Short mmCIF file of C-alpha atoms in Angstrom, two decimals:
data_model
loop_
_atom_site.label_atom_id
_atom_site.label_comp_id
_atom_site.label_asym_id
_atom_site.label_seq_id
_atom_site.Cartn_x
_atom_site.Cartn_y
_atom_site.Cartn_z
CA MET A 832 265.67 -7.46 192.46
CA THR A 833 263.78 -10.51 193.64
CA SER A 834 263.66 -12.08 189.87
CA GLN A 835 267.34 -11.11 189.31
CA LEU A 836 268.39 -13.30 192.43
CA LYS A 837 265.58 -16.21 191.11
CA THR A 838 267.73 -16.36 188.20
CA VAL A 839 271.11 -16.37 189.68
CA LEU A 840 269.79 -19.21 191.84
CA LEU A 841 268.37 -21.37 189.01
CA LEU A 842 271.59 -20.86 186.78
CA ALA A 843 273.41 -22.03 189.60
CA LEU A 844 271.29 -24.90 189.92
CA LEU A 845 272.08 -25.65 186.00
CA SER A 846 275.89 -25.45 187.23
CA GLY A 847 275.13 -28.33 189.95
CA ILE A 848 273.43 -30.33 187.71
CA ILE A 849 276.72 -30.29 184.99
CA ILE A 850 278.84 -31.19 188.10
CA VAL A 851 277.08 -34.01 189.16
CA LEU A 852 276.46 -35.43 185.84
CA GLY A 853 280.38 -35.12 185.51
CA GLY A 854 281.21 -36.89 188.80
CA MET A 855 278.99 -39.56 187.99
CA LEU A 856 280.52 -39.86 184.43
CA GLY A 857 284.32 -39.75 185.64
CA GLY A 858 284.49 -39.16 189.12
CA GLN A 859 286.75 -36.57 190.63
CA SER A 860 288.19 -36.24 187.19
CA GLY A 861 284.60 -35.96 185.86
CA VAL A 862 283.61 -33.11 188.25
CA ILE A 863 286.79 -31.00 186.90
CA PHE A 864 285.94 -31.94 183.34
CA ALA A 865 282.45 -30.77 183.70
CA PHE A 866 283.50 -27.79 185.58
CA GLY A 867 285.98 -26.44 182.93
CA LEU A 868 283.36 -27.50 179.92
CA ALA A 869 280.67 -25.30 181.92
CA LEU A 870 283.16 -22.42 182.14
CA LEU A 871 284.51 -22.67 178.76
CA MET A 872 280.84 -22.78 177.43
CA ASN A 873 279.99 -19.67 179.38
CA LEU A 874 282.79 -17.95 178.34
CA GLY A 875 281.78 -18.69 174.55
CA SER A 876 278.17 -17.59 175.03
CA TYR A 877 279.54 -14.43 176.51
CA TRP A 878 281.68 -13.36 173.89
CA TYR A 879 280.32 -14.89 170.67
CA SER A 880 276.22 -15.31 171.50
CA ASP A 881 275.05 -13.14 169.07
CA LYS A 882 277.32 -13.77 166.29
CA ILE A 883 276.62 -17.56 166.73
CA VAL A 884 272.56 -16.99 166.84
CA LEU A 885 272.35 -14.44 164.07
CA SER A 886 274.23 -16.85 161.72
CA MET A 887 272.00 -19.36 162.91
CA TYR A 888 268.88 -17.82 161.41
CA HIS A 889 270.75 -16.10 158.53
CA ALA A 890 270.11 -12.64 160.03
CA ARG A 891 271.21 -9.81 157.91
CA GLU A 892 271.96 -6.05 159.63
CA LEU A 893 269.49 -3.36 158.14
CA ALA A 894 270.80 -0.07 157.13
CA PRO A 895 269.08 2.91 158.15
CA GLU A 896 268.26 3.99 154.55
CA GLU A 897 266.75 0.49 154.20
CA ALA A 898 264.32 0.55 156.87
CA PRO A 899 264.11 4.20 158.19
CA GLN A 900 260.83 3.99 160.27
CA LEU A 901 262.10 0.76 162.04
CA HIS A 902 265.47 2.41 163.11
CA GLN A 903 263.40 5.57 164.26
CA ILE A 904 261.25 3.30 166.78
CA VAL A 905 263.76 1.50 167.56
CA ALA A 906 265.96 4.83 168.40
CA GLU A 907 263.14 6.30 170.09
CA LEU A 908 262.38 3.48 172.39
CA ALA A 909 266.20 2.97 173.24
CA ARG A 910 266.25 6.81 174.67
CA ASN A 911 262.65 5.49 176.83
CA ALA A 912 264.91 2.85 178.24
CA GLY A 913 267.95 4.70 178.72
CA ILE A 914 270.36 2.17 176.75
CA PRO A 915 272.46 2.77 173.58
CA LYS A 916 270.49 1.90 170.29
CA PRO A 917 270.97 -1.63 169.49
CA ARG A 918 271.83 -2.82 165.92
CA ILE A 919 268.57 -4.10 163.82
CA CYS A 920 268.98 -7.09 161.64
CA VAL A 921 266.32 -8.76 159.68
CA VAL A 922 265.59 -12.74 159.57
CA PRO A 923 264.53 -14.50 156.54
CA GLU A 924 261.44 -16.20 157.80
CA GLU A 925 257.87 -15.69 157.19
CA THR A 926 257.19 -16.96 160.85
CA PRO A 927 256.22 -13.63 162.86
CA ASN A 928 258.64 -13.28 165.50
CA ALA A 929 261.57 -11.22 167.02
CA PHE A 930 264.18 -11.67 169.69
CA ALA A 931 267.34 -9.61 171.22
CA THR A 932 270.56 -10.83 171.65
CA GLY A 933 274.15 -9.62 172.79
CA ARG A 934 276.21 -9.70 175.94
CA ASN A 935 274.96 -6.51 176.96
CA PRO A 936 273.29 -3.25 176.24
CA GLU A 937 276.48 -1.79 174.37
CA ASN A 938 276.67 -4.76 171.95
CA ALA A 939 273.05 -5.68 171.60
CA VAL A 940 270.87 -6.61 168.61
CA VAL A 941 266.96 -6.56 167.95
CA ALA A 942 266.33 -9.31 165.21
CA VAL A 943 262.71 -9.42 163.70
CA THR A 944 261.49 -11.74 161.03
CA GLU A 945 260.12 -10.63 157.65
CA GLY A 946 256.87 -12.27 158.53
CA ILE A 947 256.48 -9.88 161.74
CA LEU A 948 257.21 -6.55 159.55
CA HIS A 949 254.42 -7.66 157.22
CA LEU A 950 251.79 -9.17 160.18
CA LEU A 951 251.80 -5.99 162.75
CA SER A 952 250.80 -2.65 162.64
CA PHE A 953 252.89 0.27 163.59
CA GLU A 954 251.40 0.34 166.88
CA GLU A 955 251.96 -3.39 167.43
CA LEU A 956 255.45 -3.77 166.21
CA ARG A 957 256.37 -0.98 168.64
CA GLY A 958 255.04 -2.99 171.32
CA VAL A 959 257.14 -5.90 170.45
CA LEU A 960 260.53 -3.87 169.37
CA ALA A 961 259.80 -2.18 173.06
CA HIS A 962 259.56 -5.63 174.89
CA GLU A 963 262.94 -6.65 173.24
CA MET A 964 264.20 -3.53 174.54
CA GLY A 965 263.03 -4.46 178.06
CA HIS A 966 265.02 -7.55 177.64
CA ILE A 967 268.06 -5.98 176.73
CA ALA A 968 267.60 -3.09 179.90
CA ASN A 969 266.97 -5.78 181.90
CA ARG A 970 270.06 -7.70 180.93
CA ASP A 971 268.04 -10.96 179.85
CA ILE A 972 270.00 -11.67 176.62
CA LEU A 973 273.17 -13.04 178.46
CA ILE A 974 271.36 -14.79 180.84
CA GLN A 975 269.09 -16.83 178.68
CA THR A 976 271.79 -17.52 176.11
CA ILE A 977 274.09 -18.89 179.10
CA ALA A 978 271.14 -20.62 180.15
CA GLY A 979 270.51 -22.41 176.78
CA VAL A 980 274.18 -23.34 176.62
CA MET A 981 274.40 -24.86 179.82
CA ALA A 982 271.23 -26.85 179.22
CA SER A 983 272.86 -28.03 175.91
CA ALA A 984 275.89 -29.27 178.08
CA ILE A 985 274.19 -31.22 180.14
CA VAL A 986 271.94 -32.87 177.53
CA THR A 987 275.40 -33.47 175.95
CA LEU A 988 276.97 -35.09 179.05
CA ALA A 989 273.62 -36.64 180.13
CA ASN A 990 274.01 -38.56 176.74
CA ILE A 991 277.25 -39.54 177.16
CA PHE A 992 276.45 -40.84 180.55
CA GLN A 993 273.39 -42.86 179.28
CA PHE A 994 275.88 -44.55 176.88
CA THR A 995 278.79 -45.50 179.36
CA ALA A 996 275.90 -46.77 181.89
CA ILE A 997 274.58 -49.03 178.92
CA PHE A 998 277.95 -50.47 177.75
CA GLY A 999 280.50 -49.23 180.28
CA GLY A 1000 279.75 -51.83 183.03
CA HIS A 1001 280.48 -51.07 186.96
CA ARG A 1002 283.22 -48.75 187.50
CA ASN A 1003 284.17 -47.70 191.14
CA ASP A 1004 286.58 -46.12 192.98
CA GLU A 1005 287.01 -42.26 191.35
CA GLY A 1006 285.67 -43.82 188.19
CA GLY A 1007 282.22 -43.25 188.53
CA SER A 1008 279.03 -45.01 187.61
CA GLY A 1009 278.53 -47.87 190.39
CA ASN A 1010 275.14 -48.66 189.74
CA PRO A 1011 274.05 -48.58 185.77
CA PHE A 1012 270.70 -48.56 186.23
CA ALA A 1013 270.56 -45.85 188.95
CA ALA A 1014 273.28 -44.01 186.19
CA LEU A 1015 270.83 -44.44 183.71
CA ILE A 1016 267.91 -43.02 185.49
CA LEU A 1017 269.87 -40.00 186.24
CA ALA A 1018 270.88 -39.69 182.83
CA LEU A 1019 267.16 -39.63 181.76
CA LEU A 1020 266.16 -37.07 184.53
CA ALA A 1021 268.80 -34.69 183.98
CA PRO A 1022 267.85 -33.15 180.71
CA MET A 1023 264.16 -32.90 181.79
CA ALA A 1024 265.41 -30.84 184.74
CA ALA A 1025 267.42 -28.77 183.15
CA GLY A 1026 264.62 -27.80 180.59
CA ILE A 1027 262.33 -27.11 183.36
CA ILE A 1028 264.92 -24.60 184.97
CA GLN A 1029 265.54 -23.23 181.74
CA MET A 1030 261.73 -22.68 181.32
CA ALA A 1031 261.55 -21.08 184.82
CA ILE A 1032 264.35 -18.68 183.83
CA SER A 1033 262.48 -17.66 180.69
CA ARG A 1034 258.96 -17.37 181.77
CA SER A 1035 259.91 -15.18 184.55
CA ARG A 1036 262.04 -12.86 182.62
CA GLU A 1037 259.03 -12.91 179.81
CA PHE A 1038 256.94 -11.18 182.25
CA LEU A 1039 259.25 -8.46 183.11
CA ALA A 1040 260.03 -7.62 179.87
CA ASP A 1041 256.37 -7.36 178.88
CA GLU A 1042 256.27 -4.87 181.97
CA THR A 1043 259.32 -3.16 180.97
CA GLY A 1044 258.14 -2.90 177.45
CA ALA A 1045 254.49 -1.72 178.06
CA GLN A 1046 256.42 1.34 180.38
CA ILE A 1047 258.81 1.88 177.52
CA SER A 1048 256.23 2.46 174.94
CA GLY A 1049 253.48 3.43 177.20
CA GLN A 1050 250.91 1.39 175.06
CA PRO A 1051 250.40 -2.19 177.10
CA LEU A 1052 247.36 -3.30 175.03
CA ALA A 1053 249.38 -2.42 171.81
CA LEU A 1054 251.64 -5.03 172.96
CA ALA A 1055 248.91 -7.29 174.10
CA SER A 1056 247.55 -7.39 170.68
CA ALA A 1057 250.53 -8.12 168.89
CA LEU A 1058 251.14 -11.28 171.50
CA HIS A 1059 247.66 -12.52 169.91
CA LYS A 1060 248.32 -12.46 166.52
CA LEU A 1061 251.99 -13.66 167.38
CA ALA A 1062 250.40 -16.86 168.71
CA VAL A 1063 248.01 -17.45 166.24
CA GLN A 1064 250.42 -17.13 163.21
CA SER A 1065 253.50 -18.77 164.63
CA GLY A 1066 251.34 -21.77 165.22
CA GLN A 1067 250.14 -21.81 161.33
CA ILE A 1068 253.55 -20.91 160.10
CA PRO A 1069 256.18 -22.93 161.96
CA MET A 1070 259.94 -21.87 162.02
CA ARG A 1071 262.37 -23.85 159.37
CA SER A 1072 265.54 -22.81 160.46
CA GLY A 1073 267.33 -22.36 163.91
CA ASN A 1074 267.94 -24.77 166.94
CA PRO A 1075 265.24 -25.36 169.91
CA SER A 1076 268.04 -24.41 172.27
CA THR A 1077 267.22 -20.69 171.38
CA GLU A 1078 263.61 -20.89 171.26
CA GLN A 1079 263.42 -19.01 174.67
CA MET A 1080 264.82 -15.97 173.07
CA PHE A 1081 262.00 -15.44 170.83
CA ILE A 1082 259.21 -12.97 172.21
CA VAL A 1083 256.72 -16.04 171.28
CA THR A 1084 257.52 -19.81 171.00
CA PRO A 1085 258.53 -20.40 167.64
CA MET A 1086 256.30 -23.59 167.39
CA TYR A 1087 259.37 -25.83 166.32
CA ALA A 1088 257.97 -29.06 164.96
CA MET A 1089 259.81 -31.10 167.86
CA GLY A 1090 257.22 -33.26 169.41
CA GLY A 1091 257.64 -35.83 172.20
CA MET A 1092 258.70 -34.80 175.71
CA ALA A 1093 260.31 -31.47 174.39
CA SER A 1094 257.00 -29.90 173.72
CA LEU A 1095 255.98 -30.31 177.48
CA PHE A 1096 258.78 -27.90 178.35
CA SER A 1097 257.55 -24.42 177.18
CA THR A 1098 259.88 -21.53 177.70
CA HIS A 1099 257.19 -19.09 177.71
CA PRO A 1100 254.19 -18.52 180.03
CA PRO A 1101 250.99 -18.81 178.34
CA ILE A 1102 249.99 -15.93 175.95
CA GLU A 1103 246.40 -15.39 177.71
CA GLU A 1104 248.21 -14.46 181.26
CA ARG A 1105 250.58 -12.43 179.41
CA ILE A 1106 247.89 -10.61 177.78
CA ARG A 1107 245.91 -10.49 180.94
CA ARG A 1108 248.47 -8.66 183.08
CA LEU A 1109 248.99 -6.13 180.16
CA GLN A 1110 245.47 -5.26 180.07
CA TYR A 1111 245.73 -4.89 183.98
CA MET A 1112 248.71 -2.74 183.61
CA ALA A 1113 246.49 -0.29 180.97
CA THR A 1114 243.88 0.05 183.31
CA ARG A 1115 246.45 1.12 185.97
CA PHE A 1116 248.09 3.47 183.24
CA HIS A 1117 244.21 5.29 182.80
CA GLN A 1118 243.71 5.59 186.30
CA GLY A 1119 247.05 7.32 186.82
CA HIS A 1120 246.42 9.69 184.43
#
């Protein structure tokens, strides 16, 4: 419950940044515009997030006859998690990774790359799929998508604000941007703040999904082993397609070749810490039996 409350508060802060930027950009009318934009983007992400993300990664749905073992694992884990069996898609990428998307458990999709199917053992793949089931059961998939969309909106508004601060001169009275220097500083800091907030949301949810996944699968060490392999291989084989704004959806950072300041705002907690927590869970499981 604490984690859920923290997520709600962080999302509220994201909304606040958008509204502040809107007010600085256009006064009262800017606030109204920013609020409307945030609402519109939230509604769009709620209804179409899965289609947008799956299309972005050229994902293709797998029929049961194409991958019977994969469907069997997902069906078993879904029963353990008490959620409907999600659809399964494959992403034509050699980078080993996986993610879940959708607006709720009834409309969820689990996607795996071709690379992860070649890299992991049966038990390790089961652990990864259990982690994604954890995201679905904890309703993280919608939260993470909305956070990404709102962060993108903040970056867009900040870019517009930066342009008007430089070339728009002084405007006051309901028009906003009275101090071009202060406006420029805010325009630069707002995307950084959005990145930090998005990072905090994702990191807290990744730990929870690891814990839930370990409980669903009953094998925390299998997930720990998979995370180690994925971290090593993802660094060697960067993902070719996609968008950095969806980075938080994957089980490990896809290692986009972004560079610069963006690399400082990792949306995932350190792999070593995730593995350490899973190993501790394994000892507790053994002590309980």
